[in-house]
Short mmCIF file of C-alpha atoms in Angstrom, two decimals:
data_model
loop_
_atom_site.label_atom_id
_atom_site.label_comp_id
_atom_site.label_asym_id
_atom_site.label_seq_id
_atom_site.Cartn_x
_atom_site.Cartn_y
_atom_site.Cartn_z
CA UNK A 9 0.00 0.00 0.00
CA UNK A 10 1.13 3.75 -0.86
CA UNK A 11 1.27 5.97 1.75
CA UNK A 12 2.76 8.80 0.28
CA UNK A 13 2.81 9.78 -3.11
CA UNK A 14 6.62 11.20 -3.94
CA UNK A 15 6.58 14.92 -5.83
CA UNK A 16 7.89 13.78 -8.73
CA UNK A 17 4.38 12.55 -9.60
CA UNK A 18 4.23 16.14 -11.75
CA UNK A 19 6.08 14.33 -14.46
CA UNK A 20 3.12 11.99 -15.10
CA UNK A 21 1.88 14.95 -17.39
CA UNK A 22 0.11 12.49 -19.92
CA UNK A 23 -1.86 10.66 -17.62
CA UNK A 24 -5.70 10.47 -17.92
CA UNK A 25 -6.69 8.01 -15.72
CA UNK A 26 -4.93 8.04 -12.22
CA UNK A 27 -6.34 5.34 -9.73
CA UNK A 28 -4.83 5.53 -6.31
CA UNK A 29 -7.91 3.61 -4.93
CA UNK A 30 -6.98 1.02 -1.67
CA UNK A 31 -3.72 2.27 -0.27
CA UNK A 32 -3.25 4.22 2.71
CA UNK A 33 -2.77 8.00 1.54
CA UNK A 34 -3.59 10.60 3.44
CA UNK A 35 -2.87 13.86 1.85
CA UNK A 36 -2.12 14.41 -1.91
CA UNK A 37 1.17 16.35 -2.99
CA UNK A 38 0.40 19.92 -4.45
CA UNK A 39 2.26 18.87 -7.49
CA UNK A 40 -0.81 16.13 -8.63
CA UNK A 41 -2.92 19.07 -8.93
CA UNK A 42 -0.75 20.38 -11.89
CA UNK A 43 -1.56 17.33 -14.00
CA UNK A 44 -3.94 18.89 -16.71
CA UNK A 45 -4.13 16.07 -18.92
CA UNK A 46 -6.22 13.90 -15.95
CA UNK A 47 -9.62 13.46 -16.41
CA UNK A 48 -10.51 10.47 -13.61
CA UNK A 49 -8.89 10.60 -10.57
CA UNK A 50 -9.94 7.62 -8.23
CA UNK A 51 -8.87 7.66 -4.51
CA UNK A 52 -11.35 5.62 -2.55
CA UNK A 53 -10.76 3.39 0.84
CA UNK A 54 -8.05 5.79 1.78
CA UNK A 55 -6.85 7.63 5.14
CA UNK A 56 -8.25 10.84 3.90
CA UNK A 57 -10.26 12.73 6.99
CA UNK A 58 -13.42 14.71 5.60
CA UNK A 59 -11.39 18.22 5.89
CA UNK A 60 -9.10 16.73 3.65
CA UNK A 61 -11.71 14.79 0.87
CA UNK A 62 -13.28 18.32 1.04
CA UNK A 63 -10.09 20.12 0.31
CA UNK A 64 -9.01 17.81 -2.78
CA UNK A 65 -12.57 18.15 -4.60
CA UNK A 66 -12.35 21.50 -3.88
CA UNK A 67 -8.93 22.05 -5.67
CA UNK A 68 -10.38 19.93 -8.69
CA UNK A 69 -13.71 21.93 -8.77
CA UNK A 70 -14.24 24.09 -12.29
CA UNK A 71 -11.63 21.33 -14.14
CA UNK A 72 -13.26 18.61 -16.04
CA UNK A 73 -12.30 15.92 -13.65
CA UNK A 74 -14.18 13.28 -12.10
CA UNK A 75 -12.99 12.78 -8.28
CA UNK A 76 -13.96 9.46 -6.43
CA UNK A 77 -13.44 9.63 -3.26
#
């Protein structure tokens, strides 16, 4: 299980489809929310607390990006 997604995640700049889903994250790293090209990000049965799912769908909101959380 990931726990911690490393910065360098930025240089997945192609990506569409990211699914992070089952692993033990707990925070995202700023630099995910760079990726323009996603349009599916999947994250649930994670560590998130409901400040953070909150925070995430509120950096995503006006992109055309679906969020599971």
């Amino acid at each position: 299980q990931i726990a911690l997604l490393p910065p360098t995640i930025r240089l997945a700049s192609e990506v569409k489809i990211l699914d992070l889903s089952n692993n033990a994250l707990t925070e995202l790293p700023e630099q995910i929310y760079g990726i323009r090209s996603l349009t599916s990000l999947r994250l649930r049965n994670n560590q998130f607390d409901a400040i953070e799912k909150r925070w995430i769908q509120g950096r995503f909101a006006g992109r055309t990006i679906s969020v599971d959380i």
